[in-house]
Amino acid sequence: MATLSSSSAHCPSYAYHRLSSSSSNGQHQRVGFTSSLPQRAKISLQCLKNSHQNVVLMQDGPVATTATPLGNETPFKESKGGLLSGTSLEECKDAVGFDNNENEPSVSITVVGASGDLAKKKIFPALFALYYEDCLPKHFTIYGYARSKMTDAELRTMMFVVYLDEVPMFIHGENCDEKMEQFLKRCFYHSGQYDSEENFAELDRKLKKHEGGRVSNRLFYLSIPPNIFIDAVKCASLSASSGNGWTRVIVEKPFGRDSESSAALTKALKNYLDEDQIFRIDHYLGKELVENLSVLRFSNLIFEPLWSRQYIRNVQLIFSEDFGTEGRGGYFDNYGIIRDIMQNHLLQILALFAMETPVSLDAEDIRNEKVKVLRSMRPLQLEDMVVGQYKSHTKGGVTYPAYTDDKTVPKDSLTPTFAAAALFIDNARWDGVPFLMKAGKALHSKRAEIRVQFRHVPGNLYNRNFGTDLDRATNELVIRVQPDEAIYLKINNKIPGLGMRLDRSNLNLHYAARYSKEIPDAYERLLLDAIEGERRLFIRSDELNAAWALFTPLLKELEEKKIIPEYYPYGSRGPVGAHYLAARYKVRWGDLNVEQ
Ligand SMILES: NC(=O)C1=CN([C@@H]2O[C@H](COP(=O)(O)OP(=O)(O)OC[C@H]3O[C@@H](n4cnc5c(N)ncnc54)[C@H](OP(=O)(O)O)[C@@H]3O)[C@@H](O)[C@H]2O)C=CC1
Ligand SMILES: O=C1O[C@H](COP(=O)(O)O)[C@@H](O)[C@H](O)[C@H]1O
């Protein structure tokens, strides 16, 4: 039985919202990062002094702070002080111009696990970016919730230091510091246990004061390890859900480890939430170029007719990182790269890429089509999978660690940090077309891309100009999701001159050259969607079940048979097994070509 209240929001439609927050040429209003660092550093010093932090201003910029002693939580009502210290509710009301119009709903956003890595690096910055762009509702409050003892001031200091220091996705520009000041006044912290209804009831009381009797909509972002999801949802549900507006919960991955644990998680969540209150986040769906996939396909006449087995030889989905697990080994060892990247991020891209034309752009129409693709796929076979693990490597006098050098990873771990797989969609459109996935950590480059290799041109008009390697002469469409976003199409053309020599060139939409503004971070888009009640980019439970059904038998087999991964040096291109796998399907990985 669902106990969190749910009311469907009448939000502006997604398309309208995006149009209204864009300039006439479709560029997002963002500004560069480095514009006013000296000024920001000055303000930060003042702010941090006001908040009674011990401040160290380092030469040329970054500010380091040491927190006040643990247990010094600022009581909400009595807090006084400067910008980063606990601002009282009255001060906060003045600062943000609360009015007495009770018809305007408020939104309270609680980041559960606020002391953690994801909250610090992604969620709070994304919330600020939304505030900067005037995308948050007029009456909003942000709460950090975690067990760590922290005052409001300390939370704000943490957010401010990240703002100054670390996160390039932050927008900086006109009035940025002022906006940050205003934003921080609306951020608060409540320390509590994840399994304490009483602690969530305390949070509820604080939220109510901010909401001031308005219709109160509440968004909880579960940025905590999965083993405490249910405790937190239960307590939020029983003690802190909205009494008169909607309550939504963003759930971070991992959504289980296999079909059974995922189903159990969904079942447990549904004891407290309805499906339409659950926003399962896959942040790759919020990436600009993944969003653009459907636009590319369905708004251009030239692509859709080619989008099938008739013209496409293979599709490659490639993810690589040039660093290892870096402190997340404890989490990673329980999941591995297949669960961490393939079963969710790459599979979601595949589903969007391969789906049939949806009836409309409504969330349910799109998710219906995605689920059909997933259910048409063959469960993965062991022979269609290659797994690897990085080992230590010394280069230029620097020694890079092996995966098992991570102190939180067992020395004999067989967890894959690399995997390559061949997948097939057994439907009329894609019958026989290999969809190759490759994902790995500690490789030679950081990238995420989709490569579509087209078939050879029939007939042999120019074959002698291509030489013997016809594959190299076929068209390839590359959607580079990151970094340096681009969509380019490789074509053949004649080299100017009197002879008949052919060349390969790119028709290139290079985002940095075409659009001068920064691309919004995926978390920004997804948070905004959750606030607006737009579910299109979140995973529905049947999609999740279908995704796990494809991977679970293989994952079990890998574990039961204790398959030993192929070891590859840190910083390399990964195991050679990936090439043999591709070759079996007459495919060459596109990212290995010299010109790429
Ligand atoms: N970090 C990342 O880049 C990504 C993370 N995710 C997912 O997001 C979620 C949060 O990630 P991240 O911030 O890295 O996680 P953290 O490990 O940093 O945990 C977040 C917070 O949860 C609390 N916590 C940690 N371990 C426990 C525990 N065993 N019992 C109770 N509380 C605990 C801690 O807060 P306190 O002690 O103050 O209560 C911690 O600050 C996870 O589900 C993760 O899988 C998904 C994609 C990327
Ligand atoms: O979900 C995850 O994603 C990150 C990569 O995200 P990106 O946006 O930086 O490409 C990955 O490092 C992490 O292991 C995984 O859990």
XYZ file of C-alpha atoms and ligand atoms in Angstrom:
660
model
C 0.000 0.000 0.000
C 1.391 3.374 -0.923
C 1.517 5.855 1.926
C 3.313 8.855 0.462
C 0.861 11.326 -0.925
C 0.957 11.889 -4.639
C -0.680 14.529 -6.727
C 0.169 14.902 -10.331
C 1.719 18.264 -11.018
C 0.593 20.391 -13.876
C 3.981 21.499 -14.944
C 4.752 23.434 -18.043
C 5.434 20.923 -20.766
C 9.021 19.956 -21.237
C 9.288 21.482 -24.671
C 7.828 24.782 -23.556
C 10.082 24.972 -20.587
C 13.167 24.380 -22.666
C 12.128 26.967 -25.186
C 11.498 29.578 -22.575
C 14.870 29.086 -20.941
C 16.760 29.257 -24.201
C 17.781 32.132 -26.342
C 16.482 32.513 -29.857
C 19.206 30.408 -31.424
C 18.531 27.584 -29.013
C 21.612 28.162 -26.887
C 21.401 27.611 -23.200
C 22.127 30.710 -21.164
C 25.373 29.866 -19.469
C 28.576 31.699 -18.936
C 32.222 30.808 -18.495
C 33.811 29.513 -15.314
C 36.798 31.752 -14.816
C 35.252 35.162 -15.190
C 35.620 36.649 -11.721
C 37.820 34.501 -9.567
C 39.612 37.279 -7.627
C 36.300 38.857 -6.707
C 34.875 35.528 -5.698
C 37.871 34.742 -3.568
C 37.438 38.086 -1.786
C 33.796 37.501 -1.109
C 34.466 34.007 0.068
C 36.973 35.204 2.626
C 34.451 37.651 4.004
C 31.704 35.068 3.984
C 33.733 32.457 5.717
C 34.901 34.911 8.357
C 31.311 35.819 8.999
C 30.476 32.219 9.503
C 33.193 31.755 12.135
C 35.079 29.199 10.153
C 38.824 28.936 10.442
C 39.872 30.257 7.111
C 43.019 29.793 5.134
C 43.156 31.884 1.986
C 45.729 30.369 -0.257
C 47.702 32.515 -2.612
C 45.960 32.972 -5.948
C 42.605 31.756 -5.042
C 41.350 28.602 -3.447
C 39.986 28.842 0.023
C 40.476 26.030 2.469
C 38.466 25.794 5.635
C 38.560 23.705 8.707
C 35.150 22.956 10.087
C 33.949 23.956 13.530
C 33.904 21.125 16.055
C 31.404 18.337 15.550
C 28.171 18.612 17.460
C 27.891 22.377 17.028
C 24.687 22.243 15.083
C 23.096 25.639 14.671
C 19.600 25.560 16.119
C 17.286 26.491 13.285
C 15.318 29.230 15.050
C 18.120 30.926 16.851
C 20.721 31.008 14.133
C 22.246 34.348 13.377
C 25.254 35.599 11.539
C 26.721 36.189 8.133
C 26.183 34.778 4.735
C 27.281 31.256 5.393
C 26.125 31.013 8.941
C 22.691 29.800 9.954
C 20.259 32.346 8.575
C 17.021 32.517 10.484
C 13.784 31.810 8.741
C 12.791 35.471 9.003
C 16.057 36.575 7.393
C 15.602 33.933 4.761
C 12.073 35.147 4.060
C 13.336 38.697 3.657
C 16.143 37.605 1.439
C 14.000 35.692 -0.966
C 10.910 37.837 -0.819
C 8.482 35.324 0.647
C 5.020 36.693 0.272
C 1.799 35.760 1.912
C 0.209 34.394 -1.191
C -0.635 30.933 0.010
C -1.753 29.833 -3.414
C 1.752 29.621 -4.735
C 3.130 26.189 -3.936
C 6.539 25.718 -2.412
C 9.089 23.074 -3.240
C 11.329 21.586 -0.584
C 14.255 19.605 -1.899
C 15.943 17.318 0.615
C 19.237 15.759 -0.373
C 19.506 12.623 1.754
C 23.196 11.775 2.084
C 24.189 15.435 1.837
C 27.631 14.823 3.304
C 28.567 12.469 0.452
C 30.530 12.683 -2.738
C 27.653 12.832 -5.198
C 25.768 15.493 -3.260
C 28.815 17.697 -3.052
C 30.085 17.287 -6.583
C 26.888 17.021 -8.587
C 23.607 17.627 -6.793
C 24.216 20.903 -4.965
C 26.069 22.441 -7.923
C 23.234 21.451 -10.232
C 20.690 23.003 -7.865
C 22.670 26.217 -7.817
C 22.907 26.233 -11.605
C 19.119 25.895 -11.783
C 18.720 28.731 -9.316
C 21.150 30.873 -11.296
C 19.100 30.335 -14.413
C 15.875 31.155 -12.575
C 14.597 27.651 -13.167
C 13.661 26.888 -9.568
C 10.188 27.797 -8.342
C 9.872 31.041 -6.423
C 9.336 29.363 -3.067
C 11.949 26.703 -2.639
C 14.056 25.441 0.227
C 16.950 23.036 0.080
C 17.797 20.740 2.965
C 20.815 18.532 3.338
C 20.145 15.468 5.486
C 22.758 13.010 6.722
C 24.089 11.506 9.943
C 27.194 13.707 10.041
C 26.933 16.547 12.480
C 26.964 19.782 10.528
C 25.509 23.213 11.036
C 23.689 25.112 8.322
C 26.804 27.255 8.134
C 29.038 24.267 7.606
C 26.843 22.923 4.842
C 26.964 26.313 3.150
C 30.711 26.507 3.548
C 31.051 23.082 1.992
C 28.904 24.161 -0.940
C 30.735 27.440 -1.277
C 34.160 25.860 -1.307
C 33.036 23.503 -4.062
C 31.646 26.497 -5.929
C 34.955 28.330 -5.698
C 37.202 25.489 -6.183
C 36.172 22.472 -7.958
C 33.200 22.055 -10.171
C 33.537 23.369 -13.696
C 29.857 22.841 -14.361
C 29.087 25.774 -12.071
C 28.022 28.775 -13.974
C 29.896 31.957 -13.269
C 29.180 35.322 -14.688
C 27.129 38.346 -14.115
C 25.828 38.522 -10.542
C 27.049 35.025 -9.925
C 28.433 35.704 -6.466
C 25.316 37.597 -5.504
C 23.194 34.711 -6.732
C 25.324 32.310 -4.715
C 24.783 34.411 -1.607
C 21.031 34.352 -2.154
C 21.063 30.665 -2.915
C 22.989 29.712 0.194
C 20.481 31.527 2.360
C 17.930 28.990 1.211
C 20.066 25.964 2.034
C 19.815 24.284 5.433
C 20.993 21.125 7.087
C 19.400 18.590 9.365
C 21.395 15.859 10.971
C 19.598 12.566 11.435
C 19.690 8.812 11.115
C 18.337 7.254 7.938
C 16.178 4.812 9.886
C 14.735 7.249 12.396
C 11.144 8.312 11.923
C 11.666 10.790 14.726
C 14.587 12.458 12.925
C 12.542 12.734 9.740
C 9.659 14.146 11.798
C 12.056 16.857 13.003
C 12.922 17.551 9.395
C 9.218 17.710 8.593
C 8.692 20.346 11.279
C 11.496 22.456 9.857
C 10.213 22.093 6.311
C 6.736 23.144 7.393
C 8.094 26.372 8.830
C 9.733 27.216 5.530
C 6.671 26.234 3.565
C 4.664 28.748 5.560
C 1.271 27.118 5.031
C 1.506 26.960 1.256
C 0.838 23.856 -0.776
C 4.057 22.012 -0.113
C 5.669 19.873 -2.759
C 8.549 17.751 -1.580
C 11.392 16.148 -3.461
C 13.756 13.741 -1.718
C 17.003 12.856 -3.472
C 18.406 9.581 -2.148
C 22.125 10.113 -2.506
C 23.049 7.272 -0.187
C 24.301 3.707 -0.530
C 21.577 1.305 -1.688
C 21.463 -0.739 1.515
C 19.794 2.195 3.281
C 17.389 3.274 0.500
C 14.397 1.533 2.040
C 14.979 2.773 5.583
C 15.199 6.319 4.298
C 12.145 6.003 2.045
C 10.131 4.456 4.856
C 10.989 7.213 7.323
C 10.570 10.014 4.798
C 7.257 8.504 3.811
C 5.882 8.043 7.293
C 7.223 11.224 8.820
C 8.074 13.808 6.191
C 5.872 13.413 3.144
C 3.813 16.348 1.980
C 0.366 16.663 3.466
C -1.140 18.646 0.621
C 1.147 18.535 -2.426
C 3.204 15.974 -4.251
C 6.061 13.944 -2.798
C 8.655 12.520 -5.163
C 11.788 10.512 -4.550
C 14.808 10.425 -6.822
C 16.564 7.096 -6.434
C 20.196 6.739 -7.463
C 21.601 3.614 -8.979
C 22.414 0.820 -8.355
C 18.855 -0.481 -8.562
C 19.804 -3.912 -7.256
C 22.511 -6.317 -8.453
C 20.320 -8.643 -10.512
C 16.696 -9.353 -11.416
C 15.795 -10.675 -7.960
C 17.362 -7.914 -5.861
C 16.043 -5.251 -8.222
C 12.519 -6.680 -7.983
C 12.832 -6.800 -4.201
C 13.943 -3.147 -4.147
C 11.032 -2.103 -6.355
C 8.604 -4.066 -4.195
C 9.969 -2.483 -1.022
C 9.849 1.012 -2.532
C 6.269 0.413 -3.559
C 5.312 -0.266 0.036
C 5.761 3.442 0.535
C 5.593 5.038 -2.905
C 3.501 4.816 -6.041
C 5.422 4.195 -9.255
C 4.805 7.773 -10.393
C 6.536 9.080 -7.279
C 9.711 7.111 -8.003
C 12.279 8.845 -10.213
C 15.015 6.302 -10.962
C 17.881 8.340 -12.225
C 20.287 7.320 -14.956
C 22.314 10.446 -15.429
C 23.378 9.448 -18.943
C 19.811 10.103 -20.051
C 20.299 13.710 -18.981
C 23.348 14.235 -21.159
C 22.832 16.687 -23.972
C 23.798 14.383 -26.816
C 21.759 11.502 -25.509
C 18.781 13.875 -25.391
C 19.622 14.851 -28.930
C 19.441 11.282 -30.237
C 15.705 11.375 -30.794
C 15.875 14.858 -32.312
C 18.528 13.687 -34.735
C 16.519 10.647 -35.762
C 13.005 11.952 -35.817
C 13.374 15.550 -36.940
C 15.721 14.928 -39.883
C 14.367 13.146 -42.907
C 17.750 11.800 -43.917
C 18.495 9.557 -40.933
C 15.348 7.624 -40.166
C 15.168 5.821 -43.554
C 18.704 4.545 -42.959
C 18.046 3.463 -39.369
C 17.748 -0.302 -39.784
C 19.511 -3.535 -40.713
C 19.152 -2.550 -44.343
C 21.795 0.180 -44.097
C 23.467 -0.194 -40.725
C 26.204 -2.795 -40.392
C 26.805 -2.430 -36.665
C 26.359 -0.014 -33.785
C 29.014 0.575 -31.130
C 28.441 2.034 -27.683
C 31.725 2.967 -26.084
C 32.495 4.221 -22.591
C 35.997 4.681 -21.282
C 37.580 6.448 -18.352
C 41.263 7.246 -18.003
C 41.208 6.716 -14.243
C 40.521 3.779 -11.961
C 38.053 3.310 -9.132
C 39.669 6.146 -7.126
C 38.194 5.680 -3.673
C 34.977 4.001 -4.879
C 36.511 0.519 -4.885
C 34.347 -0.593 -1.971
C 31.176 0.102 -3.921
C 32.608 -0.948 -7.256
C 33.836 -4.371 -6.194
C 30.299 -5.435 -5.371
C 29.026 -4.356 -8.790
C 31.708 -4.308 -11.489
C 31.685 -2.494 -14.794
C 28.829 -4.501 -16.332
C 26.390 -3.381 -13.631
C 28.006 0.031 -13.183
C 27.902 1.153 -16.820
C 26.564 -1.423 -19.296
C 23.303 -2.594 -17.758
C 22.175 0.999 -17.248
C 23.943 3.838 -19.082
C 24.875 2.019 -22.299
C 21.724 -0.069 -22.434
C 19.560 3.025 -21.995
C 21.347 4.699 -24.888
C 20.891 1.574 -26.968
C 17.158 1.520 -26.249
C 16.751 5.161 -27.255
C 18.843 4.588 -30.337
C 16.942 1.530 -31.515
C 13.342 2.225 -30.495
C 10.527 2.669 -32.984
C 9.005 6.111 -33.476
C 6.976 6.849 -30.338
C 3.365 7.985 -30.628
C 4.340 11.278 -28.998
C 7.090 12.778 -26.885
C 5.167 11.972 -23.714
C 7.119 10.027 -21.135
C 4.927 6.943 -21.312
C 5.010 6.781 -25.100
C 8.791 6.953 -25.149
C 9.238 4.509 -22.306
C 6.797 2.106 -23.973
C 8.991 2.051 -27.061
C 12.196 1.626 -25.067
C 10.791 -1.292 -23.146
C 9.761 -3.003 -26.392
C 13.355 -2.829 -27.625
C 14.687 -4.264 -24.371
C 12.176 -7.084 -24.453
C 13.140 -7.893 -28.055
C 16.766 -8.406 -27.115
C 18.513 -11.725 -26.611
C 19.857 -12.294 -23.080
C 23.629 -12.024 -23.150
C 25.684 -15.146 -23.715
C 29.017 -15.843 -22.073
C 30.701 -16.305 -25.451
C 29.572 -12.809 -26.433
C 31.264 -11.187 -23.467
C 34.883 -10.354 -22.682
C 35.876 -9.186 -19.205
C 39.064 -7.499 -18.067
C 40.661 -5.979 -15.011
C 43.388 -3.349 -14.932
C 46.783 -4.120 -13.553
C 49.561 -1.836 -12.421
C 51.595 -0.061 -15.066
C 54.636 2.171 -14.942
C 55.013 4.882 -17.514
C 57.375 7.868 -17.564
C 58.562 7.038 -14.072
C 55.016 7.031 -12.683
C 53.470 3.830 -11.376
C 49.726 3.537 -11.794
C 47.965 1.141 -9.396
C 46.279 -2.135 -10.160
C 42.579 -2.405 -9.341
C 43.428 -4.763 -6.487
C 45.868 -2.210 -5.024
C 42.784 -0.302 -3.856
C 42.637 -0.966 -0.100
C 38.885 -1.493 -0.192
C 39.171 -4.224 -2.844
C 40.016 -7.855 -1.940
C 43.407 -8.884 -3.323
C 41.879 -11.844 -5.162
C 38.965 -9.898 -6.644
C 37.778 -11.057 -10.075
C 35.471 -8.076 -10.534
C 35.650 -6.787 -14.101
C 36.764 -3.198 -14.592
C 36.413 -3.680 -18.350
C 33.837 -5.501 -20.440
C 32.978 -5.805 -24.092
C 29.801 -7.450 -25.320
C 27.836 -8.201 -28.453
C 24.082 -7.761 -28.156
C 21.274 -8.444 -30.592
C 17.769 -7.136 -31.039
C 15.570 -9.826 -32.530
C 13.037 -7.613 -34.221
C 12.330 -6.783 -37.845
C 14.324 -3.570 -37.836
C 17.519 -4.856 -36.262
C 17.654 -8.588 -36.977
C 21.305 -9.661 -37.244
C 22.859 -6.249 -36.527
C 25.483 -6.502 -33.782
C 25.260 -3.851 -31.103
C 28.696 -3.845 -29.555
C 29.290 -2.373 -26.126
C 32.635 -1.613 -24.561
C 33.121 -0.066 -21.121
C 36.210 0.258 -19.022
C 38.064 2.094 -16.311
C 41.766 2.993 -16.304
C 41.965 3.042 -20.093
C 43.951 5.396 -22.296
C 41.211 8.007 -22.770
C 38.011 9.381 -21.317
C 35.106 9.251 -23.713
C 31.569 8.143 -24.290
C 30.306 7.765 -27.822
C 27.945 6.035 -30.182
C 29.315 4.853 -33.505
C 27.092 3.769 -36.334
C 28.874 1.962 -39.145
C 26.932 1.809 -42.372
C 27.052 -0.913 -44.989
C 29.312 -0.870 -48.007
C 28.097 0.984 -51.057
C 26.737 -1.608 -53.529
C 28.363 -1.916 -56.927
C 32.007 -1.182 -57.518
C 32.143 2.230 -59.142
C 34.807 3.566 -56.792
C 36.051 0.387 -55.220
C 39.453 0.588 -56.832
C 39.884 4.074 -55.348
C 39.154 2.735 -51.879
C 41.810 0.056 -52.055
C 41.251 -3.296 -50.433
C 39.841 -2.108 -47.132
C 36.203 -1.426 -47.946
C 35.268 -1.110 -44.261
C 37.326 2.007 -43.987
C 35.448 3.592 -46.843
C 31.977 3.096 -45.431
C 30.072 5.940 -43.857
C 30.229 6.210 -40.106
C 28.099 8.444 -37.915
C 29.691 9.327 -34.588
C 27.752 10.850 -31.719
C 30.369 11.918 -29.214
C 28.522 12.220 -25.925
C 31.595 13.440 -24.071
C 34.026 15.107 -23.862
C 33.930 17.841 -26.498
C 30.434 16.987 -27.691
C 30.048 16.481 -31.419
C 28.059 14.695 -34.091
C 30.004 13.924 -37.215
C 29.459 11.871 -40.303
C 32.354 10.368 -42.176
C 31.935 10.621 -45.897
C 34.062 10.007 -48.968
C 34.916 12.887 -51.245
C 37.211 13.631 -54.126
C 40.473 15.339 -53.362
C 40.457 18.546 -55.404
C 42.659 18.342 -58.475
C 42.847 16.804 -61.894
C 43.227 13.229 -60.722
C 40.603 11.010 -59.129
C 41.799 10.414 -55.625
C 39.352 9.916 -52.801
C 39.569 11.176 -49.270
C 37.638 10.682 -46.016
C 36.200 13.804 -44.444
C 33.901 14.661 -41.567
C 30.693 16.606 -41.814
C 30.999 17.885 -38.306
C 28.622 19.470 -35.835
C 31.132 20.406 -33.190
C 29.216 21.866 -30.280
C 31.969 24.128 -28.964
C 32.328 25.726 -32.386
C 28.602 25.968 -33.072
C 27.406 27.079 -29.631
C 29.340 29.457 -27.461
C 27.501 28.605 -24.256
C 28.260 25.772 -21.875
C 26.150 22.648 -22.029
C 24.100 22.047 -18.870
C 25.145 19.209 -16.662
C 22.979 16.092 -16.782
C 22.022 16.427 -13.106
C 20.710 19.922 -13.735
C 18.352 18.709 -16.427
C 17.199 15.702 -14.422
C 16.581 17.631 -11.213
C 14.526 20.146 -13.120
C 12.538 17.354 -14.741
C 11.842 15.747 -11.376
C 10.611 19.077 -10.013
C 8.415 19.531 -13.060
C 7.124 15.972 -12.888
C 8.602 15.108 -16.285
C 9.369 11.373 -16.234
C 10.648 10.879 -19.758
C 14.310 10.626 -18.725
C 13.735 8.397 -15.703
C 13.567 4.618 -15.705
C 10.212 2.911 -15.306
C 10.097 -0.340 -13.334
C 9.248 -2.514 -16.357
C 12.239 -1.063 -18.230
C 14.409 -1.919 -15.293
C 13.083 -5.490 -15.150
C 13.708 -5.948 -18.862
C 17.242 -4.576 -18.512
C 18.079 -6.931 -15.665
C 16.563 -9.894 -17.514
C 19.165 -9.401 -20.254
C 22.154 -9.319 -17.940
C 21.284 -11.446 -14.907
C 21.936 -14.954 -16.325
C 25.319 -13.859 -17.684
C 26.312 -12.089 -14.456
C 25.449 -15.218 -12.466
C 27.430 -17.411 -14.833
C 30.468 -15.139 -14.613
C 30.338 -15.316 -10.824
C 29.521 -19.005 -10.503
C 32.237 -20.046 -12.938
C 34.651 -17.547 -11.395
C 35.676 -16.360 -14.847
C 39.125 -14.821 -14.661
C 39.294 -11.406 -16.281
C 41.882 -10.616 -18.913
C 44.404 -8.278 -17.283
C 45.270 -5.053 -19.095
C 47.763 -2.371 -18.102
C 46.424 0.804 -16.524
C 46.209 3.428 -19.280
C 46.080 0.939 -22.168
C 43.331 0.322 -24.720
C 42.024 -2.673 -22.798
C 42.175 -6.441 -23.376
C 42.791 -7.780 -26.860
C 39.844 -10.128 -26.333
C 37.601 -7.176 -27.217
C 39.073 -7.187 -30.736
C 38.514 -10.899 -31.202
C 34.924 -10.507 -30.071
C 34.320 -7.700 -32.558
C 36.125 -9.607 -35.327
C 33.794 -12.569 -34.799
C 31.009 -10.283 -35.995
C 33.177 -8.743 -38.739
C 33.415 -5.501 -36.827
C 36.338 -3.229 -36.124
C 36.039 -0.889 -33.136
C 35.699 2.608 -34.545
C 37.608 4.281 -31.741
C 40.796 2.515 -32.794
C 40.997 4.045 -36.243
C 43.828 6.506 -36.625
C 41.613 9.379 -37.729
C 38.694 8.332 -35.435
N 29.653 9.351 -6.406
C 29.346 9.155 -7.678
O 30.036 9.599 -8.598
C 28.108 8.384 -8.035
C 27.273 7.861 -7.064
N 26.132 7.191 -7.411
C 25.239 6.669 -6.389
O 24.776 7.743 -5.589
C 24.647 7.365 -4.236
C 25.509 8.248 -3.377
O 26.846 8.174 -3.813
P 28.050 8.803 -2.991
O 27.751 10.199 -2.592
O 29.267 8.496 -3.745
O 28.012 7.886 -1.701
P 28.798 8.039 -0.334
O 29.475 6.748 -0.063
O 29.614 9.280 -0.311
O 27.593 8.107 0.693
C 26.750 9.246 0.830
C 26.476 9.445 2.313
O 25.771 8.331 2.830
C 26.175 8.074 4.169
N 26.670 6.689 4.249
C 27.710 6.155 3.581
N 27.851 4.853 3.909
C 26.878 4.572 4.789
C 26.481 3.405 5.471
N 27.125 2.252 5.316
N 25.440 3.463 6.311
C 24.761 4.611 6.472
N 25.089 5.764 5.839
C 26.118 5.743 5.008
C 27.283 9.049 4.485
O 26.723 10.151 5.180
P 26.664 10.229 6.760
O 27.707 9.352 7.333
O 26.886 11.686 7.047
O 25.280 9.793 7.092
C 27.748 9.533 3.129
O 28.245 10.842 3.172
C 25.021 5.887 -4.191
O 23.863 5.124 -4.340
C 25.901 5.716 -5.421
O 25.890 4.400 -5.899
C 25.759 7.048 -8.718
C 26.538 7.539 -9.721
C 27.787 8.203 -9.477
O 27.352 6.127 -12.889
C 28.554 6.236 -12.992
O 29.036 7.153 -13.848
C 30.364 7.632 -13.724
C 30.676 8.312 -15.045
O 29.827 9.399 -15.230
P 30.276 10.620 -16.148
O 29.071 11.463 -16.233
O 31.426 11.269 -15.438
O 30.702 10.038 -17.442
C 31.330 6.527 -13.423
O 32.599 7.070 -13.139
C 30.860 5.745 -12.211
O 31.701 4.629 -12.007
C 29.457 5.257 -12.410
O 28.958 4.748 -11.177
